[in-house]
Amino acid sequence: KELNPDIALIDLKMPGINGMKVLEKIKEINPGIVPIIITGYASVDSAVEAIKKGAYDYLPKPFTPRELRQITKRGLEKKKYIEAENKLKEMKELFVSMVSHQLKSPLSAVQEYLEVILGGYAGEITDKQREMLDRSKARISELIRLIKDWLNLSRIEKDEIVTRFTTVHLLQVLKRAMDFVGDMLEEKNVNLQIDMSPNISMIHGDAELLKQAFINLFENGIKFNKEGGEMHVSVDEKRDYIKVSIRDTGIGISEDEIPFIFEQFYRGKESTKIKESGSGLGLSIVNKVIEAHSGSISVKSKPGKGSTFTVLLPRIKREEIK
Ligand code: ADP
């Protein structure tokens, strides 16, 4: 522990403590140390076991000094790689928190000033000025939304989310997501139809993230819809999973664009023509959230007619609930 080596060469059979235990301890003390197992030909199975437990490689006995040098060299390269990866992760975290503070706060402040001016608290403004300030306010809201979406996206790390999973009632999540888009439905005069049986199995998941994902899907189903159109949400239970379909009667997506819509910052050609704003991050968030829940998402669409997004999420089998 005090030595903090780059590489540890570990014999499997040792008096007092065996190599597997040493391997576990090393992982605990510093996962950046590269462990290499030294083993007799007879115990190749244990070497494989050790690799499963996180050893980087193994060196069978007897070995020549050249073989030892080679494996050590490879181990050191691995060490450099691990360090570079950690550095990148650190930088990413720093960047994310920097963006959140350095960009979001001044933008929120500007937005507040605009409210004050528009509210008439800083003197009278002309109609022309009001119109321009209104537009500035809308643009700033878009930018704040973009930053929020981007922050959300950067924070969704599968390994971390899974540790927060609880038993989730999907219908409640959907209901909350629908409530959230209530005003938008009204504004665009979109008629929401719901088709779901109340007896749906529970799932393992993070209710907040799932809610956000469905909000994004619903928002798309509304904003890309036509005035007075329909959005149909249905929930079905299948053998191993729950299927949620969101069908709309909107502008649709052309076949050649479908492969790109889940990519970060991608916005469809048709969608940029219509007035609705967007960051192009909505579906990449949805995709990441669904993937972290070991689910899947697919889309079918007819340009000019509408689209159907289908989400599958693994259900908890009733037998699994005690
Ligand atoms: P945004 O909505 O901010 O543009 P998204 O990531 O949510 O970004 O969606 C990416 C693109 O996929 C959209 O710009 C649009 O072209 C297309 N799209 C997504 N949902 C729909 C939908 N329900 N109907 C038509 N096009 C859609």
Short mmCIF file of N, CA and C in Angstrom, two decimals, residues 177-187:
data_model
loop_
_atom_site.label_atom_id
_atom_site.label_comp_id
_atom_site.label_asym_id
_atom_site.label_seq_id
_atom_site.Cartn_x
_atom_site.Cartn_y
_atom_site.Cartn_z
N ALA A 177 -45.45 12.19 -16.33
CA ALA A 177 -44.90 12.79 -17.55
C ALA A 177 -46.02 13.46 -18.36
N MET A 178 -47.21 12.83 -18.37
CA MET A 178 -48.34 13.40 -19.11
C MET A 178 -48.80 14.70 -18.47
N ASP A 179 -48.84 14.71 -17.12
CA ASP A 179 -49.22 15.94 -16.43
C ASP A 179 -48.28 17.08 -16.83
N PHE A 180 -46.99 16.73 -16.92
CA PHE A 180 -45.98 17.74 -17.23
C PHE A 180 -46.22 18.41 -18.58
N VAL A 181 -46.70 17.63 -19.56
CA VAL A 181 -46.88 18.22 -20.89
C VAL A 181 -48.31 18.73 -21.13
N GLY A 182 -49.12 18.77 -20.05
CA GLY A 182 -50.52 19.19 -20.15
C GLY A 182 -50.70 20.53 -20.87
N ASP A 183 -49.92 21.54 -20.45
CA ASP A 183 -50.06 22.88 -21.05
C ASP A 183 -49.71 22.86 -22.53
N MET A 184 -48.66 22.10 -22.83
CA MET A 184 -48.21 22.04 -24.22
C MET A 184 -49.30 21.43 -25.12
N LEU A 185 -49.95 20.37 -24.58
CA LEU A 185 -51.04 19.72 -25.32
C LEU A 185 -52.13 20.74 -25.65
N GLU A 186 -52.45 21.54 -24.63
CA GLU A 186 -53.51 22.52 -24.80
C GLU A 186 -53.13 23.59 -25.82
N GLU A 187 -51.89 24.09 -25.66
CA GLU A 187 -51.43 25.15 -26.57
C GLU A 187 -51.48 24.72 -28.03
#
